[in-house]
Coordinates of C-alpha atoms in Angstrom, one line a residue:
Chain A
X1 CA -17.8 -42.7 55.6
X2 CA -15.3 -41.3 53.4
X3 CA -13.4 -40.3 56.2
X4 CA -13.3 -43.4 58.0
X5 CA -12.2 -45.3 54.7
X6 CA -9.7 -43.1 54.1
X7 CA -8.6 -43.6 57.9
X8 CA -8.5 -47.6 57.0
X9 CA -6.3 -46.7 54.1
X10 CA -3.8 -45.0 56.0
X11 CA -3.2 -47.4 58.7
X12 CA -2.7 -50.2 55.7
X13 CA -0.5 -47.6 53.8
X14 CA 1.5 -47.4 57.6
X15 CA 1.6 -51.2 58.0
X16 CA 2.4 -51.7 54.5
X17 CA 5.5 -49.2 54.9
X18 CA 6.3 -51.0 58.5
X19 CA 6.5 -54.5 57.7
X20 CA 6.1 -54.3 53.9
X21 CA 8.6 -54.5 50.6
X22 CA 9.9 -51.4 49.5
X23 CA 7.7 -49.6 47.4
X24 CA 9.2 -46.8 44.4
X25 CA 7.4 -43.0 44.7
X26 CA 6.1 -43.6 41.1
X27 CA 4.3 -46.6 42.1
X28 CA 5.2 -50.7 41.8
X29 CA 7.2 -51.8 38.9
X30 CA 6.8 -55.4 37.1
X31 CA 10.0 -57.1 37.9
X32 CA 12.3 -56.9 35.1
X33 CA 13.1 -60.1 32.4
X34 CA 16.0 -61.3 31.1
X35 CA 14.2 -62.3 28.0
X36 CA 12.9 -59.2 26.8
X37 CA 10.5 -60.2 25.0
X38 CA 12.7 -62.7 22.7
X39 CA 11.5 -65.5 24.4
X40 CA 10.3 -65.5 27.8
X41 CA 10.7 -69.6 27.1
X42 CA 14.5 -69.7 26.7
X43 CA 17.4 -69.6 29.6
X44 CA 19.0 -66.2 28.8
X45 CA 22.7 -65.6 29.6
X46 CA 22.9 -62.2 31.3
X47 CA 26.1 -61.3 30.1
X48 CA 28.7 -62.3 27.1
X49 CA 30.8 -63.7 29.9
X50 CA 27.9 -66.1 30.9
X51 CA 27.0 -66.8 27.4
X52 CA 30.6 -67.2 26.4
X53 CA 30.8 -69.7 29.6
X54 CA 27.9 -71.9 28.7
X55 CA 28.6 -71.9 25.4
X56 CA 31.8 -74.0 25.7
X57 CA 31.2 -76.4 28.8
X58 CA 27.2 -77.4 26.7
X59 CA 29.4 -77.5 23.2
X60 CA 26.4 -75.1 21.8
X61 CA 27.0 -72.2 19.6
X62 CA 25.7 -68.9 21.2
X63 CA 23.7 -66.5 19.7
X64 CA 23.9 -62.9 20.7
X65 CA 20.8 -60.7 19.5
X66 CA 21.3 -56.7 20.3
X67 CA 18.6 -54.5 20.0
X68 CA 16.5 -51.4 21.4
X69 CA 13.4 -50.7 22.9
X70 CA 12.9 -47.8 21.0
X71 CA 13.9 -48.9 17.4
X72 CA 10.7 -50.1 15.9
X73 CA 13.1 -52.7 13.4
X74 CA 14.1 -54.5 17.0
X75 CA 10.8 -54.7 18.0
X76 CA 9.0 -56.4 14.9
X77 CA 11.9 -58.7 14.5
X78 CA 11.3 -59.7 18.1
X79 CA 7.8 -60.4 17.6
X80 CA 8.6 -62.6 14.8
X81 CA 11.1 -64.5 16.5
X82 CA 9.5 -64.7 19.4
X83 CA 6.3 -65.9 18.1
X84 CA 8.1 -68.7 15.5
X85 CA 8.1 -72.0 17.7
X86 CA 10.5 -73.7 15.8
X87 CA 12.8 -71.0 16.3
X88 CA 12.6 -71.0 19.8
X89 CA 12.5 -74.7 19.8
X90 CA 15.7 -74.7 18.3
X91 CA 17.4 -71.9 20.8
X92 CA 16.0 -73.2 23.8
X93 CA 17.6 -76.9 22.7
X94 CA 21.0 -76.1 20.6
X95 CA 21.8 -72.8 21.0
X96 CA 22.7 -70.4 23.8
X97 CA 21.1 -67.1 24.0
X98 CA 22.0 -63.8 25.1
X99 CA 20.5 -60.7 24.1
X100 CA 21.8 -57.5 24.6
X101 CA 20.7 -53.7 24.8
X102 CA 24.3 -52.4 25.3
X103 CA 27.3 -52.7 23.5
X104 CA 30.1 -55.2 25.1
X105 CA 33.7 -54.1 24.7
X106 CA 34.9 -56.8 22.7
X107 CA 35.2 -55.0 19.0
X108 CA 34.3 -58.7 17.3
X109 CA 30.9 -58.8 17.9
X110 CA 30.3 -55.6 16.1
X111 CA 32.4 -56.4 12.5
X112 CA 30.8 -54.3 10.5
X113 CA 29.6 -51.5 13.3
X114 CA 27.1 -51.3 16.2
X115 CA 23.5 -51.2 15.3
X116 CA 20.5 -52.8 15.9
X117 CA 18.9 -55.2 15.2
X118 CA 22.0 -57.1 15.1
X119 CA 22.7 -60.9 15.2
X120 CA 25.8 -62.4 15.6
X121 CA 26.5 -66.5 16.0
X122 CA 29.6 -67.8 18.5
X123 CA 31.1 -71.3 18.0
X124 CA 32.1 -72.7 21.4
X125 CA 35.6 -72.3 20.9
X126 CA 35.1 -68.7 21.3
X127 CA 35.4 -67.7 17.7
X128 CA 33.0 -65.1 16.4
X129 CA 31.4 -66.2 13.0
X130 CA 32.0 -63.1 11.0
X131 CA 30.6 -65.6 8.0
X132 CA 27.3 -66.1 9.0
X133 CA 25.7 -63.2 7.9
X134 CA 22.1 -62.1 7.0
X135 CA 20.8 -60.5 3.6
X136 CA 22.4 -57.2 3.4
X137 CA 25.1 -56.0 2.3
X138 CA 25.5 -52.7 4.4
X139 CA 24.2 -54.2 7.9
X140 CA 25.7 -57.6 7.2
X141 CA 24.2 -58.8 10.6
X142 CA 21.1 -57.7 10.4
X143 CA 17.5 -59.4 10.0
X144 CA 13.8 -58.0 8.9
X145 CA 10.9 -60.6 10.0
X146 CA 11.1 -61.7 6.2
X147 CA 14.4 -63.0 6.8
X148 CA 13.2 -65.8 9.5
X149 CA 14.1 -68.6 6.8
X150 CA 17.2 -67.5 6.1
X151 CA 18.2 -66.8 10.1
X152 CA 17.3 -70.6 10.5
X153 CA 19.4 -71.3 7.9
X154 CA 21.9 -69.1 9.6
X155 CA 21.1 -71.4 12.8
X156 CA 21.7 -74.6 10.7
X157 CA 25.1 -72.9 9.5
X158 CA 26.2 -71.9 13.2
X159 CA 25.4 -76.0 14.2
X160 CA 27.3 -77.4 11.7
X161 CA 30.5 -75.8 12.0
X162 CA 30.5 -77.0 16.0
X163 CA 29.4 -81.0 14.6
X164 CA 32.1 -80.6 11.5
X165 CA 34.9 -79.9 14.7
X166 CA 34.0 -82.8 17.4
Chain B
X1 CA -25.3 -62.5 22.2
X2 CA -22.8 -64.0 25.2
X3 CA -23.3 -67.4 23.9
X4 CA -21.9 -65.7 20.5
X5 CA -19.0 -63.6 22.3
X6 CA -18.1 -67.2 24.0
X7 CA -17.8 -69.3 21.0
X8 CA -15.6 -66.4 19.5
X9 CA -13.5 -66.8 22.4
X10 CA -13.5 -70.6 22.3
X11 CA -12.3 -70.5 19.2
X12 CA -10.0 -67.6 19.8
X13 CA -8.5 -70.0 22.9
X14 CA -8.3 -73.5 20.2
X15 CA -6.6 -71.1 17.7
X16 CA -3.9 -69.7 20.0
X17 CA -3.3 -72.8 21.5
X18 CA -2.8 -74.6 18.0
X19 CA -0.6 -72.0 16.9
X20 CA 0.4 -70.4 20.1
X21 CA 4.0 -69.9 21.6
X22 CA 6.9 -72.2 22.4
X23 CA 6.6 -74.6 25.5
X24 CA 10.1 -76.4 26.8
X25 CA 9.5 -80.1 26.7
X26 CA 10.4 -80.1 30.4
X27 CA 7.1 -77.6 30.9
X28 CA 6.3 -73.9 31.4
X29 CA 9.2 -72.0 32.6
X30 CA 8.6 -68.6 35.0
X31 CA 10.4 -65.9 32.9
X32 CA 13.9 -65.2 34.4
X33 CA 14.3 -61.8 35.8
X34 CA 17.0 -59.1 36.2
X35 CA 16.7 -59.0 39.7
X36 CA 17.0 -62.2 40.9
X37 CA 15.2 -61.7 44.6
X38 CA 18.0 -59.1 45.0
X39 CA 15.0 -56.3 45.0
X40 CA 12.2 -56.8 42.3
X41 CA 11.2 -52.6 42.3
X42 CA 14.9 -51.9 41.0
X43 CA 16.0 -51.0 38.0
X44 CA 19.0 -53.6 37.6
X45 CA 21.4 -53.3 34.6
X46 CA 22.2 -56.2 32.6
X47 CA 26.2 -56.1 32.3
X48 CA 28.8 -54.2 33.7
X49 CA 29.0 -51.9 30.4
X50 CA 25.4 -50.9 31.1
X51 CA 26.3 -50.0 35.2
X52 CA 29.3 -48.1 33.8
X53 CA 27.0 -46.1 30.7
X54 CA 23.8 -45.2 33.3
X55 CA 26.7 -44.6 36.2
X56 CA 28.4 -41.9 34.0
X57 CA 25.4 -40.5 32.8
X58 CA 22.9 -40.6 35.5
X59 CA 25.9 -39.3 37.9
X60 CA 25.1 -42.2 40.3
X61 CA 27.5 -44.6 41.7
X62 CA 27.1 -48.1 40.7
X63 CA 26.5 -51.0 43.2
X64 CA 27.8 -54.4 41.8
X65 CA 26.8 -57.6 43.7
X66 CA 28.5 -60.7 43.1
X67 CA 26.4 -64.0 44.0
X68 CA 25.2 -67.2 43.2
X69 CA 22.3 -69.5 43.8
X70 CA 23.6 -72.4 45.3
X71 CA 25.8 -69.9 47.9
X72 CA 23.2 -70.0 51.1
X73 CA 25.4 -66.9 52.2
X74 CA 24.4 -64.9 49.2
X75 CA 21.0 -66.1 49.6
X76 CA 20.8 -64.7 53.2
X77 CA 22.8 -61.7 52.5
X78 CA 20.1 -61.3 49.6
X79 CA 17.2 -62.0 51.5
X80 CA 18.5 -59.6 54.1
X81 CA 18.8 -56.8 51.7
X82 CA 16.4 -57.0 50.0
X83 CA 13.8 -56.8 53.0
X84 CA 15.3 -53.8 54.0
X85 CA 13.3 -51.1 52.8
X86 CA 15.7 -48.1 53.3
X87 CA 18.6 -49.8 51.8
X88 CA 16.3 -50.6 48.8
X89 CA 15.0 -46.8 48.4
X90 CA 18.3 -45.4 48.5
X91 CA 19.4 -48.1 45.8
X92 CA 16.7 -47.3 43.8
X93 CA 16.7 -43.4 43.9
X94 CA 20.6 -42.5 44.4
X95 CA 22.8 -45.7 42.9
X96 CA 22.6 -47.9 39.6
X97 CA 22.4 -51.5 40.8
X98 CA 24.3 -54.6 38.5
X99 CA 24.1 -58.3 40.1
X100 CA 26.1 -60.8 38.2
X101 CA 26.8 -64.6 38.8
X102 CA 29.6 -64.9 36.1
X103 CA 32.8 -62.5 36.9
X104 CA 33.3 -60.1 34.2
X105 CA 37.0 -59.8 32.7
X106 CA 37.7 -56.6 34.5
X107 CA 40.3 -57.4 37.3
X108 CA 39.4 -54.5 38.9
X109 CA 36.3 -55.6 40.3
X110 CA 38.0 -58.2 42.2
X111 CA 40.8 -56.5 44.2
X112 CA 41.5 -58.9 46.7
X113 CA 40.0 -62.1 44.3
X114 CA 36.8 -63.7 43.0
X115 CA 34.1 -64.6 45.5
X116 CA 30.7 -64.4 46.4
X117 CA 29.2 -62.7 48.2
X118 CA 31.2 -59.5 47.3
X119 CA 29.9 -55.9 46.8
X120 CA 31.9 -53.6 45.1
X121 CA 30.9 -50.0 44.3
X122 CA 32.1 -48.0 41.7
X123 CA 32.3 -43.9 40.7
X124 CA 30.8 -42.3 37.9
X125 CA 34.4 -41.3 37.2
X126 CA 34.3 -45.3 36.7
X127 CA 36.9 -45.8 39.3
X128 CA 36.2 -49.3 41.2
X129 CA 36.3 -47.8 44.6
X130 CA 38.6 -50.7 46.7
X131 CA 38.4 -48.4 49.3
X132 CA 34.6 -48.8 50.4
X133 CA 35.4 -52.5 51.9
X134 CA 33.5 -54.5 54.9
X135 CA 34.6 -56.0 58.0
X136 CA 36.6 -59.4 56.5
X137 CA 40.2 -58.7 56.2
X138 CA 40.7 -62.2 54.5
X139 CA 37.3 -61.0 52.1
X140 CA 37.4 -57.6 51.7
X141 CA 34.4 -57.0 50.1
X142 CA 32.0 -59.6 51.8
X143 CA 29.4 -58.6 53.5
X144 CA 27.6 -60.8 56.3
X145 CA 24.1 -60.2 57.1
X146 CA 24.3 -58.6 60.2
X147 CA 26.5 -56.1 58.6
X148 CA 24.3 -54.0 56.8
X149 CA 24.6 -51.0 59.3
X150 CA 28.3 -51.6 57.7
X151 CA 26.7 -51.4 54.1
X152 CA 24.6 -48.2 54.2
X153 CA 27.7 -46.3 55.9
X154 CA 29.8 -47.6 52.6
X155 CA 26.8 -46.5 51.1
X156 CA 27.1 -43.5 52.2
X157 CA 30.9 -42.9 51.3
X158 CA 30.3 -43.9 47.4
X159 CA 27.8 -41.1 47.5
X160 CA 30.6 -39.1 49.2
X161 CA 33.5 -39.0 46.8
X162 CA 30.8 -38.0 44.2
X163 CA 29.6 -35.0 45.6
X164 CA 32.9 -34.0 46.8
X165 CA 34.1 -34.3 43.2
X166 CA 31.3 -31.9 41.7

């Protein structure tokens, strides 16, 4: 019985490998998101490029979040954000998003260093806003779950230079 | 005692939906992935930087496919690869993979111009290698779908200049 199941198995396993999807040794992988957990709701840009690009032709002022999987700050400032509505109300409609696990090359998005978590705001005419910045005063870009009211006030601040140019 | 475990649940359900995560107006979205159809068991990087970091590090040469959704050649090309089981195995165990649908500011990923499709691989020494190129003299780096005997031979020669430069 055992035998003849295990008989059935290696026939599917064979047609699987003949006519089926490839397959990694350590088993199938869930397809990689672009959202990472910040908002499986929201249209991510993949790259700064991207962002960069939709922030200027939608007139909407980016916001680029980085973070690590591994830094336990990234990750409970992800579940807050990601579980605020009104926040991701708010990016979904009048922001772009992009968030990032690796550094880009362009030094502005990192004025005061690299670290994470890390959230900078870019008007669509390309300028970094160095000004919008969070609660302290040696990671200036940086947010705890505490800080959500003061990030949406961030968001307001990031809106209102893009309406105060038209 | 179910009865019980139900109405917990119920409840459980009314709560979550009452206070539960973001919805677009236009309805639920499927999350976006990384992969984009291109081969869901890979491990894609995000942006170029990332290719360049896990390239260097992981001693693998770095695959980066230029594409776009509303390009039916890069959709067969895709579809092509991506139902090729060997060329996904040896993507996933001996290169880093990067697809992008916004160019990145490097010129030298686009040595003879920007268009898609276009595969260009590149060394852990993090030399774009403009030598690995297809059958298109007018598009170097296109690829066709009937040339992926072509591919996994250029394959083959970005896995060549690394060993050779151990």
């Amino acid at each position: 019985m055992i035998k003849a199941a295990l008989s059935v198995l290696l026939v599917l396993v064979a047609i699987s490998s003949a006519f089926g999807k490839y397959i990694p040794k350590t088993g199938k992988r869930i397809p990689q998101t672009l959202s990472r957990g910040w908002g499986d709701q929201l249209i991510w840009a993949q790259t700064y490029e991207e962002g960069l690009y939709w922030s200027r032709s939608k007139n909407k002022p980016l916001m680029v979040i980085f973070h690590l999987p591994d830094c336990p700050h990234s990750q409970s400032l992800k579940k807050a954000m990601a579980d605020d509505v009104e926040i991701q109300r708010t990016l979904d409609e009048e922001f772009i998003v992009l968030n990032l696990m690796y550094e880009t090359t362009d030094k502005h998005l990192s004025p005061d260093g690299q670290y994470v978590p890390r959230i900078l705001f870019v008007d669509p005419s390309m300028t970094v806003r160095a000004d919008i910045s969070g609660r302290y005063s040696n990671r200036l870009y940086a947010y705890e779950p505490t800080d959500l009211k003061l990030l949406v006030t961030n968001m307001k601040k990031a809106k209102k230079l893009l309406k105060s140019e038209l």
